[in-house]
XYZ file of N, CA and C in Angstrom:
711
model
N -62.783 -40.970 -52.908
C -61.819 -40.532 -53.935
C -61.224 -39.172 -53.584
N -62.115 -38.244 -53.095
C -61.620 -36.916 -52.759
C -60.630 -37.010 -51.606
N -60.928 -37.914 -50.656
C -60.028 -38.070 -49.503
C -58.665 -38.572 -49.947
N -58.659 -39.564 -50.870
C -57.401 -40.110 -51.377
C -56.607 -39.028 -52.121
N -57.312 -38.230 -52.908
C -56.642 -37.168 -53.654
C -56.026 -36.148 -52.698
N -56.763 -35.840 -51.632
C -56.273 -34.874 -50.659
C -55.021 -35.415 -49.961
N -55.082 -36.698 -49.597
C -53.922 -37.317 -48.937
C -52.706 -37.298 -49.858
N -52.927 -37.564 -51.158
C -51.832 -37.551 -52.125
C -51.212 -36.169 -52.224
N -52.055 -35.143 -52.242
C -51.553 -33.767 -52.320
C -50.708 -33.436 -51.093
N -51.193 -33.852 -49.919
C -50.458 -33.590 -48.679
C -49.109 -34.297 -48.694
N -49.106 -35.558 -49.136
C -47.854 -36.318 -49.204
C -46.850 -35.665 -50.139
N -47.339 -35.206 -51.281
C -46.439 -34.533 -52.231
C -45.866 -33.266 -51.642
N -46.674 -32.535 -50.897
C -46.205 -31.304 -50.264
C -45.134 -31.612 -49.220
N -45.335 -32.678 -48.446
C -44.370 -33.076 -47.439
C -43.052 -33.479 -48.086
N -43.150 -34.232 -49.187
C -41.940 -34.659 -49.894
C -41.188 -33.455 -50.431
N -41.900 -32.488 -50.946
C -41.242 -31.303 -51.506
C -40.460 -30.558 -50.439
N -40.995 -30.533 -49.225
C -40.299 -29.847 -48.142
C -39.099 -30.649 -47.657
N -39.232 -31.972 -47.676
C -38.185 -32.819 -47.091
C -37.087 -33.182 -48.057
N -37.261 -32.925 -49.342
C -36.211 -33.270 -50.291
C -34.947 -32.469 -50.006
N -33.754 -33.049 -50.255
C -32.516 -32.331 -49.997
C -32.459 -31.041 -50.788
N -31.973 -29.977 -50.144
C -31.842 -28.691 -50.841
C -30.687 -28.733 -51.809
N -30.829 -27.940 -52.879
C -29.759 -27.860 -53.873
C -28.718 -26.869 -53.415
N -27.659 -26.723 -54.222
C -26.510 -25.921 -53.839
C -26.824 -24.453 -53.685
N -27.837 -23.943 -54.416
C -28.120 -22.521 -54.290
C -28.572 -22.158 -52.881
N -28.980 -23.173 -52.080
C -29.368 -22.941 -50.697
C -28.231 -23.261 -49.720
N -27.031 -23.501 -50.251
C -25.875 -23.738 -49.391
C -25.655 -22.510 -48.512
N -25.521 -22.715 -47.240
C -25.443 -21.611 -46.299
C -24.023 -21.124 -46.128
N -23.707 -19.958 -46.664
C -22.392 -19.347 -46.506
C -22.395 -18.340 -45.364
N -23.343 -18.458 -44.457
C -23.515 -17.454 -43.411
C -22.245 -17.289 -42.577
N -21.686 -18.393 -42.081
C -20.509 -18.307 -41.222
C -19.319 -17.744 -41.980
N -19.128 -18.225 -43.208
C -18.000 -17.741 -44.028
C -18.159 -16.257 -44.355
N -19.384 -15.839 -44.662
C -19.642 -14.415 -44.907
C -19.310 -13.584 -43.671
N -19.730 -14.082 -42.521
C -19.464 -13.359 -41.276
C -17.967 -13.230 -41.035
N -17.232 -14.315 -41.306
C -15.778 -14.302 -41.141
C -15.141 -13.243 -42.040
N -15.546 -13.212 -43.302
C -14.974 -12.263 -44.256
C -15.313 -10.821 -43.876
N -16.557 -10.584 -43.548
C -16.983 -9.225 -43.235
C -16.362 -8.712 -41.930
N -16.065 -9.619 -41.026
C -15.492 -9.235 -39.738
C -13.994 -9.020 -39.817
N -13.299 -9.810 -40.671
C -11.845 -9.825 -40.620
C -11.136 -9.476 -41.934
N -11.878 -9.110 -42.974
C -11.271 -8.710 -44.247
C -11.804 -7.320 -44.619
N -10.915 -6.392 -44.898
C -11.401 -5.048 -45.204
C -11.664 -4.888 -46.698
N -12.076 -3.693 -47.102
C -12.473 -3.466 -48.496
C -11.307 -3.527 -49.467
N -10.080 -3.485 -48.950
C -8.889 -3.595 -49.792
C -8.421 -5.052 -49.920
N -9.134 -5.967 -49.273
C -8.753 -7.370 -49.322
C -7.675 -7.757 -48.315
N -7.379 -6.856 -47.391
C -6.376 -7.148 -46.364
C -7.020 -7.960 -45.244
N -6.313 -9.006 -44.839
C -6.870 -9.978 -43.889
C -6.246 -9.779 -42.508
N -7.059 -9.721 -41.497
C -6.577 -9.611 -40.126
C -6.388 -11.012 -39.558
N -5.270 -11.615 -39.926
C -5.020 -13.000 -39.519
C -4.885 -13.116 -38.011
N -4.302 -12.113 -37.376
C -4.141 -12.147 -35.915
C -5.487 -12.234 -35.218
N -6.466 -11.465 -35.716
C -7.796 -11.498 -35.113
C -8.493 -12.821 -35.382
N -8.320 -13.369 -36.588
C -8.934 -14.665 -36.913
C -8.381 -15.755 -36.014
N -7.090 -15.675 -35.721
C -6.471 -16.699 -34.871
C -7.069 -16.691 -33.463
N -7.559 -15.533 -33.033
C -8.190 -15.449 -31.709
C -9.693 -15.721 -31.779
N -10.175 -16.022 -32.992
C -11.616 -16.265 -33.209
C -11.782 -17.619 -33.923
N -11.231 -18.693 -33.348
C -11.175 -19.974 -34.059
C -12.540 -20.597 -34.326
N -13.525 -20.305 -33.495
C -14.846 -20.919 -33.676
C -15.479 -20.484 -34.988
N -15.340 -19.199 -35.342
C -15.938 -18.693 -36.575
C -15.251 -19.282 -37.792
N -13.928 -19.417 -37.740
C -13.210 -20.046 -38.855
C -13.619 -21.500 -38.983
N -13.720 -22.215 -37.869
C -14.088 -23.617 -37.907
C -15.494 -23.806 -38.450
N -16.413 -22.940 -38.065
C -17.767 -23.017 -38.588
C -17.801 -22.783 -40.080
N -16.954 -21.879 -40.550
C -16.879 -21.620 -41.984
C -16.393 -22.843 -42.745
N -15.366 -23.483 -42.225
C -14.790 -24.642 -42.909
C -15.733 -25.829 -42.884
N -16.465 -25.997 -41.790
C -17.396 -27.120 -41.698
C -18.493 -27.019 -42.755
N -18.830 -25.822 -43.155
C -19.817 -25.665 -44.218
C -19.399 -26.356 -45.503
N -18.108 -26.329 -45.778
C -17.613 -26.957 -47.000
C -17.432 -28.468 -46.833
N -17.010 -28.899 -45.665
C -16.764 -30.327 -45.471
C -18.063 -31.118 -45.360
N -19.133 -30.466 -44.882
C -20.404 -31.161 -44.715
C -21.256 -31.185 -45.977
N -21.000 -30.250 -46.883
C -21.773 -30.174 -48.123
C -20.816 -30.203 -49.298
N -20.966 -31.211 -50.144
C -20.052 -31.380 -51.277
C -20.832 -31.326 -52.592
N -20.213 -30.753 -53.632
C -20.893 -30.674 -54.932
C -21.209 -32.055 -55.503
N -22.290 -32.125 -56.247
C -22.606 -33.352 -56.970
C -23.050 -32.975 -58.376
N -23.412 -33.975 -59.152
C -23.724 -33.767 -60.572
C -24.947 -32.887 -60.803
N -25.796 -32.761 -59.797
C -27.003 -31.957 -59.963
C -26.718 -30.456 -59.856
N -25.526 -30.104 -59.361
C -25.197 -28.702 -59.169
C -24.908 -28.040 -60.519
N -25.318 -26.808 -60.654
C -25.028 -26.042 -61.869
C -23.572 -25.598 -61.890
N -23.126 -25.119 -63.040
C -21.771 -24.579 -63.171
C -21.526 -23.462 -62.161
N -22.490 -22.570 -62.014
C -22.336 -21.434 -61.099
C -22.248 -21.907 -59.641
N -23.038 -22.890 -59.303
C -23.017 -23.430 -57.945
C -21.679 -24.075 -57.623
N -21.163 -24.845 -58.568
C -19.869 -25.503 -58.347
C -18.725 -24.510 -58.305
N -18.740 -23.546 -59.217
C -17.692 -22.525 -59.215
C -17.665 -21.758 -57.894
N -18.826 -21.299 -57.465
C -18.888 -20.535 -56.214
C -18.383 -21.366 -55.040
N -18.813 -22.629 -54.996
C -18.404 -23.504 -53.902
C -16.875 -23.640 -53.859
N -16.269 -23.965 -54.989
C -14.832 -24.260 -54.989
C -13.982 -23.002 -54.830
N -14.456 -21.853 -55.353
C -13.737 -20.602 -55.125
C -13.735 -20.283 -53.635
N -14.903 -20.362 -53.023
C -14.999 -20.070 -51.581
C -14.185 -21.065 -50.758
N -14.257 -22.346 -51.125
C -13.504 -23.349 -50.376
C -12.009 -23.096 -50.473
N -11.536 -22.764 -51.676
C -10.104 -22.482 -51.858
C -9.665 -21.331 -50.959
N -10.436 -20.258 -50.952
C -10.062 -19.093 -50.156
C -10.171 -19.359 -48.659
N -11.195 -20.085 -48.248
C -11.366 -20.368 -46.820
C -10.245 -21.245 -46.290
N -9.857 -22.256 -47.058
C -8.806 -23.163 -46.595
C -7.421 -22.539 -46.741
N -7.268 -21.559 -47.625
C -6.010 -20.802 -47.653
C -5.862 -20.003 -46.364
N -6.961 -19.426 -45.904
C -6.938 -18.732 -44.620
C -6.549 -19.696 -43.497
N -7.124 -20.888 -43.518
C -6.782 -21.889 -42.482
C -5.300 -22.223 -42.519
N -4.752 -22.395 -43.720
C -3.327 -22.735 -43.855
C -2.459 -21.668 -43.222
N -2.807 -20.412 -43.455
C -2.040 -19.320 -42.860
C -2.222 -19.312 -41.341
N -3.449 -19.432 -40.889
C -3.726 -19.410 -39.454
C -3.010 -20.533 -38.713
N -2.951 -21.703 -39.312
C -2.297 -22.844 -38.676
C -0.803 -22.633 -38.501
N -0.251 -21.671 -39.254
C 1.197 -21.436 -39.207
C 1.551 -20.003 -38.801
N 0.553 -19.238 -38.444
C 0.750 -17.823 -38.129
C 1.433 -17.655 -36.751
N 2.361 -16.681 -36.612
C 2.696 -15.642 -37.595
C 3.768 -16.067 -38.592
N 3.569 -15.697 -39.844
C 4.553 -15.873 -40.899
C 4.553 -14.606 -41.760
N 5.586 -14.431 -42.537
C 5.679 -13.251 -43.408
C 5.122 -13.505 -44.800
N 5.109 -14.778 -45.197
C 4.678 -15.121 -46.551
C 4.215 -16.567 -46.595
N 3.268 -16.840 -47.467
C 2.841 -18.221 -47.658
C 3.989 -19.079 -48.171
N 4.958 -18.442 -48.821
C 6.093 -19.197 -49.349
C 7.117 -19.550 -48.275
N 6.883 -19.080 -47.049
C 7.704 -19.548 -45.925
C 7.372 -20.996 -45.577
N 6.224 -21.465 -46.022
C 5.780 -22.834 -45.747
C 6.345 -23.788 -46.787
N 6.502 -25.037 -46.394
C 6.995 -26.049 -47.316
C 5.849 -26.552 -48.176
N 5.995 -26.401 -49.484
C 4.997 -26.868 -50.455
C 3.567 -26.496 -50.035
N 3.278 -25.217 -49.846
C 1.975 -24.840 -49.301
C 0.795 -25.279 -50.162
N 0.973 -25.259 -51.478
C -0.154 -25.582 -52.361
C -0.321 -27.087 -52.591
N 0.648 -27.868 -52.128
C 0.577 -29.327 -52.287
C 0.262 -30.050 -50.982
N 0.152 -29.313 -49.901
C -0.202 -29.948 -48.621
C -1.650 -30.462 -48.694
N -1.822 -31.722 -48.368
C -3.171 -32.317 -48.408
C -3.789 -32.222 -47.017
N -4.566 -31.162 -46.810
C -5.130 -30.894 -45.485
C -6.611 -30.533 -45.565
N -7.211 -30.589 -46.736
C -8.571 -30.120 -46.924
C -9.527 -31.308 -46.934
N -10.363 -31.451 -45.924
C -11.228 -32.645 -45.801
C -12.547 -32.520 -46.571
N -12.453 -32.554 -47.868
C -13.642 -32.563 -48.721
C -13.612 -33.856 -49.527
N -14.632 -34.669 -49.409
C -14.634 -35.954 -50.099
C -13.991 -37.028 -49.237
N -13.631 -38.134 -49.882
C -13.131 -39.299 -49.165
C -11.671 -39.172 -48.777
N -10.907 -38.319 -49.499
C -9.489 -38.152 -49.204
C -9.189 -36.672 -49.000
N -8.140 -36.392 -48.256
C -7.717 -35.016 -48.059
C -7.235 -34.417 -49.375
N -7.581 -33.168 -49.618
C -7.223 -32.494 -50.848
C -6.200 -31.388 -50.564
N -5.535 -30.926 -51.630
C -4.638 -29.792 -51.560
C -5.241 -28.604 -52.296
N -4.695 -27.439 -52.072
C -5.128 -26.250 -52.810
C -4.876 -26.418 -54.295
N -3.761 -27.039 -54.644
C -3.457 -27.261 -56.073
C -4.499 -28.172 -56.724
N -4.979 -29.153 -55.978
C -5.995 -30.031 -56.558
C -7.277 -29.257 -56.846
N -7.665 -28.372 -55.930
C -8.854 -27.573 -56.172
C -8.660 -26.666 -57.388
N -7.498 -26.017 -57.451
C -7.268 -25.072 -58.546
C -7.109 -25.766 -59.891
N -6.206 -26.738 -59.959
C -5.839 -27.306 -61.257
C -6.749 -28.450 -61.706
N -7.168 -29.273 -60.762
C -7.970 -30.447 -61.130
C -9.461 -30.163 -61.202
N -9.884 -29.069 -60.583
C -11.318 -28.761 -60.559
C -11.603 -27.418 -61.224
N -11.137 -26.333 -60.621
C -11.512 -25.002 -61.110
C -11.037 -24.709 -62.526
N -9.792 -24.974 -62.827
C -9.285 -24.636 -64.170
C -9.957 -25.469 -65.256
N -10.387 -26.664 -64.902
C -11.059 -27.519 -65.887
C -12.473 -27.038 -66.196
N -12.961 -26.076 -65.433
C -14.296 -25.545 -65.686
C -14.268 -24.409 -66.710
N -13.089 -24.089 -67.201
C -12.937 -23.162 -68.348
C -13.504 -21.786 -68.072
N -13.245 -21.285 -66.871
C -13.659 -19.925 -66.521
C -12.407 -19.183 -66.068
N -11.735 -18.437 -66.976
C -10.452 -17.822 -66.633
C -10.545 -16.792 -65.516
N -11.726 -16.226 -65.281
C -11.845 -15.196 -64.242
C -11.675 -15.759 -62.836
N -11.611 -17.070 -62.691
C -11.344 -17.641 -61.368
C -10.020 -17.139 -60.809
N -9.078 -16.822 -61.706
C -7.750 -16.404 -61.258
C -7.770 -15.056 -60.543
N -8.877 -14.331 -60.633
C -9.012 -13.054 -59.947
C -9.948 -13.187 -58.742
N -10.353 -14.412 -58.459
C -11.237 -14.694 -57.333
C -10.554 -15.540 -56.269
N -9.735 -16.506 -56.693
C -8.998 -17.309 -55.716
C -7.729 -16.550 -55.327
N -7.411 -16.614 -54.044
C -6.390 -15.721 -53.496
C -5.323 -16.519 -52.750
N -4.067 -16.223 -53.057
C -2.949 -16.980 -52.496
C -2.318 -16.293 -51.288
N -3.067 -15.446 -50.602
C -2.628 -14.835 -49.338
C -1.395 -13.940 -49.509
N -1.265 -13.306 -50.674
C -0.098 -12.478 -50.954
C -0.521 -11.132 -51.535
N 0.337 -10.135 -51.361
C -0.010 -8.770 -51.764
C -0.235 -8.639 -53.270
N 0.470 -9.414 -54.083
C 0.305 -9.312 -55.528
C -0.848 -10.144 -56.063
N -1.470 -10.931 -55.180
C -2.660 -11.662 -55.586
C -3.817 -10.689 -55.798
N -4.852 -11.111 -56.508
C -6.108 -10.348 -56.472
C -6.551 -10.217 -55.021
N -7.334 -9.183 -54.734
C -7.766 -8.997 -53.353
C -8.806 -10.048 -52.978
N -8.810 -10.413 -51.710
C -9.821 -11.326 -51.201
C -11.122 -10.554 -51.021
N -12.160 -10.971 -51.719
C -13.462 -10.325 -51.595
C -13.994 -10.532 -50.178
N -14.530 -9.455 -49.565
C -15.000 -9.616 -48.183
C -16.475 -10.014 -48.125
N -16.864 -10.830 -49.085
C -18.155 -11.529 -49.061
C -17.994 -12.815 -49.853
N -18.836 -13.788 -49.582
C -18.755 -15.065 -50.302
C -19.209 -14.898 -51.740
N -18.627 -15.662 -52.626
C -19.135 -15.758 -53.989
C -20.392 -16.619 -53.944
N -21.429 -16.175 -54.646
C -22.691 -16.891 -54.640
C -23.153 -17.157 -56.071
N -23.865 -18.258 -56.311
C -24.286 -18.593 -57.670
C -25.082 -17.501 -58.348
N -25.975 -16.852 -57.618
C -26.861 -15.867 -58.235
C -26.133 -14.597 -58.658
N -24.998 -14.298 -58.006
C -24.240 -13.077 -58.312
C -22.888 -13.368 -58.951
N -22.623 -14.645 -59.252
C -21.256 -15.051 -59.600
C -20.706 -14.314 -60.815
N -21.469 -14.213 -61.881
C -20.951 -13.569 -63.094
C -20.558 -12.125 -62.812
N -21.404 -11.398 -62.104
C -21.099 -10.011 -61.751
C -19.895 -9.938 -60.833
N -19.828 -10.820 -59.841
C -18.696 -10.799 -58.911
C -17.384 -11.091 -59.622
N -17.379 -12.049 -60.541
C -16.148 -12.372 -61.286
C -15.749 -11.232 -62.207
N -16.735 -10.609 -62.840
C -16.435 -9.473 -63.720
C -15.822 -8.327 -62.929
N -16.446 -7.980 -61.791
C -15.937 -6.891 -60.974
C -14.547 -7.201 -60.429
N -14.321 -8.456 -60.035
C -13.001 -8.856 -59.531
C -11.935 -8.705 -60.613
N -12.278 -9.094 -61.841
C -11.337 -8.982 -62.954
C -11.050 -7.515 -63.285
N -12.090 -6.720 -63.380
C -11.918 -5.300 -63.695
C -11.100 -4.592 -62.608
N -11.375 -4.906 -61.357
C -10.643 -4.269 -60.273
C -9.175 -4.672 -60.263
N -8.922 -5.940 -60.531
C -7.539 -6.412 -60.574
C -6.756 -5.702 -61.682
N -7.367 -5.579 -62.839
C -6.682 -4.934 -63.971
C -6.456 -3.443 -63.734
N -7.349 -2.830 -63.001
C -7.224 -1.381 -62.769
C -6.292 -1.041 -61.606
N -5.875 -2.045 -60.845
C -4.972 -1.833 -59.711
C -3.541 -1.661 -60.230
N -3.012 -0.462 -60.143
C -1.705 -0.164 -60.719
C -0.548 -0.781 -59.945
N -0.810 -1.330 -58.762
C 0.235 -2.081 -58.068
C 0.392 -3.492 -58.644
N -0.577 -3.882 -59.469
C -0.569 -5.246 -60.030
C -0.524 -5.278 -61.553
N -1.022 -4.219 -62.195
C -1.020 -4.122 -63.659
C -0.938 -2.660 -64.052
N -0.105 -2.354 -65.063
C -0.056 -1.015 -65.645
C -0.382 -1.153 -67.117
N -1.535 -0.628 -67.506
C -2.022 -0.824 -68.860
C -2.028 0.491 -69.630
N -1.477 0.437 -70.824
C -1.552 1.568 -71.767
C -1.826 0.982 -73.147
N -2.208 1.826 -74.066
C -2.603 1.331 -75.381
C -1.512 0.530 -76.067
N -0.273 0.958 -75.902
C 0.833 0.332 -76.640
C 1.882 -0.314 -75.735
N 1.621 -0.353 -74.429
C 2.609 -0.902 -73.516
C 1.902 -1.429 -72.276
N 2.031 -2.688 -71.989
C 1.392 -3.260 -70.805
C 2.418 -3.947 -69.916
N 2.340 -3.619 -68.627
C 3.108 -4.307 -67.603
C 2.076 -5.036 -66.750
N 2.104 -6.336 -66.799
C 1.002 -7.106 -66.225
C 1.481 -8.120 -65.192
N 0.536 -8.613 -64.414
C 0.810 -9.612 -63.389
C 1.339 -10.908 -64.003
N 2.186 -11.577 -63.243
C 2.700 -12.871 -63.699
C 1.606 -13.938 -63.732
N 0.449 -13.652 -63.153
C -0.677 -14.563 -63.284
C -0.971 -14.835 -64.758
N -0.831 -13.804 -65.578
C -1.109 -13.960 -67.007
C -0.045 -14.786 -67.724
N 1.107 -14.916 -67.106
C 2.178 -15.771 -67.644
C 2.012 -17.203 -67.161
N 1.769 -17.365 -65.879
C 1.658 -18.699 -65.292
C 0.467 -19.479 -65.868
N -0.601 -18.786 -66.170
C -1.832 -19.436 -66.631
C -2.222 -18.958 -68.022
N -1.232 -18.716 -68.863
C -1.476 -18.094 -70.172
C -2.494 -18.860 -71.006
N -2.473 -20.184 -70.922
C -3.399 -20.976 -71.752
C -4.865 -20.740 -71.361
N -5.101 -20.370 -70.100
C -6.476 -20.119 -69.656
C -7.050 -18.837 -70.258
N -6.163 -17.909 -70.592
C -6.619 -16.612 -71.102
C -6.627 -16.523 -72.625
N -6.233 -17.596 -73.288
C -6.134 -17.554 -74.750
C -6.992 -18.621 -75.418
N -7.958 -19.127 -74.699
C -8.836 -20.161 -75.249
C -9.696 -19.614 -76.392
N -10.155 -18.377 -76.253
C -11.070 -17.799 -77.242
C -10.472 -16.571 -77.924
N -9.157 -16.562 -78.057
C -8.491 -15.422 -78.683
C -7.157 -15.166 -78.032
N -6.595 -14.004 -78.283
C -5.300 -13.655 -77.711
C -5.455 -13.116 -76.288
N -4.334 -12.994 -75.597
C -4.358 -12.386 -74.270
C -4.890 -10.960 -74.345
N -4.490 -10.223 -75.375
C -4.972 -8.854 -75.550
C -6.493 -8.850 -75.713
N -7.018 -9.812 -76.435
C -8.481 -9.915 -76.590
C -9.142 -10.037 -75.215
N -8.565 -10.894 -74.380
C -9.127 -11.077 -73.036
C -9.033 -9.792 -72.233
N -7.878 -9.149 -72.230
C -7.683 -7.930 -71.462
C -8.661 -6.839 -71.902
N -8.891 -6.759 -73.194
C -9.770 -5.707 -73.707
C -11.234 -5.896 -73.304
N -11.581 -7.098 -72.880
C -12.940 -7.331 -72.397
C -13.195 -6.628 -71.071
N -12.112 -6.397 -70.292
C -12.274 -5.928 -68.917
C -11.447 -4.675 -68.599
N -10.532 -4.288 -69.451
C -9.699 -3.111 -69.207
C -10.473 -1.834 -69.506
N -10.062 -0.750 -68.889
C -10.737 0.545 -69.083
C -10.264 1.256 -70.337
N -9.202 0.749 -70.977
C -8.689 1.325 -72.224
C -8.608 0.242 -73.284
N -8.495 0.666 -74.542
C -8.329 -0.282 -75.645
C -6.852 -0.532 -75.865
N -6.434 -1.779 -75.724
C -5.019 -2.140 -75.851
C -4.753 -2.645 -77.264
N -3.682 -2.166 -77.868
C -3.325 -2.615 -79.211
C -2.858 -4.054 -79.199
N -3.191 -4.802 -80.249
C -2.713 -6.178 -80.367
C -1.194 -6.239 -80.458
N -0.569 -5.145 -80.823
C 0.901 -5.098 -80.948
C 1.559 -4.441 -79.741
N 0.821 -4.287 -78.663
C 1.372 -3.626 -77.477
C 2.570 -4.388 -76.934
N 3.565 -3.637 -76.471
C 4.730 -4.238 -75.838
C 4.309 -4.811 -74.478
N 4.784 -5.999 -74.160
C 4.337 -6.707 -72.946
C 5.502 -7.057 -72.048
N 5.335 -6.825 -70.754
C 6.306 -7.268 -69.753
C 5.545 -7.651 -68.487
N 6.238 -8.347 -67.585
C 5.584 -8.850 -66.369
C 6.193 -8.191 -65.134
N 5.336 -7.804 -64.204
C 5.775 -7.177 -62.962
C 6.279 -8.229 -61.973
N 7.198 -7.800 -61.099
C 7.651 -8.679 -60.024
C 6.468 -8.997 -59.113
N 6.462 -10.203 -58.568
C 5.359 -10.655 -57.718
C 5.745 -10.491 -56.257
N 4.914 -9.808 -55.500
C 5.142 -9.582 -54.076
C 4.416 -10.661 -53.274
N 5.201 -11.549 -52.659
C 4.624 -12.666 -51.926
C 4.411 -12.360 -50.447
N 4.623 -11.102 -50.025
C 4.347 -10.745 -48.631
C 2.884 -11.013 -48.296
N 2.650 -11.346 -47.042
C 1.291 -11.719 -46.623
C 0.322 -10.561 -46.826
N -0.903 -10.885 -47.266
C -1.911 -9.867 -47.554
C -2.646 -9.438 -46.287
N -1.897 -8.813 -45.383
C -2.496 -8.387 -44.103
C -2.267 -6.902 -43.891
């Protein structure tokens, strides 16, 4: 009996080791290395250097194509995965067409189906609108980056499930405090067009001012005058 019990314990231990790992163990090592090597603290991307370092970019992308989210993944795991995938494949889109002055030089850049995740090729718009926005986390708009100067800066590290809430909060606070993208005063706000394009995402639990006041360094009046800044689509390099 003792021998059988011992064998059972050993088998259970072997199974525990061999079971598929969950998303929190997804290896972002290559993608992290790419970001830390080629993206500075201001979110500026050295596309020219990435183009001469194709193996590192390819290794980063393969991490996403080989591991796909499933129902067992938590909200944080799925959010981190899709934010990172969006940003990594945006870099690929630019690199595949570099040198260019703007992502808008490309034909329908956000509708191009070139992302090999799942059974069919996906587009950036599918990731953003069909997946990320449906997860009801408005701070994604300060984490996903459209390769342009008026976008939020590209974080030079991967988003991870364990740090995701802090990373999203810091990204939102930094975006709002950047006077090239938003000018905030108690009674007058000049804000990014992101808040216009995705207005419904920021008003699910109150007004836009309510959302801004969660992350702004000043208290904005509900009656503040509002206008939108011009969007600079020049490449974020």
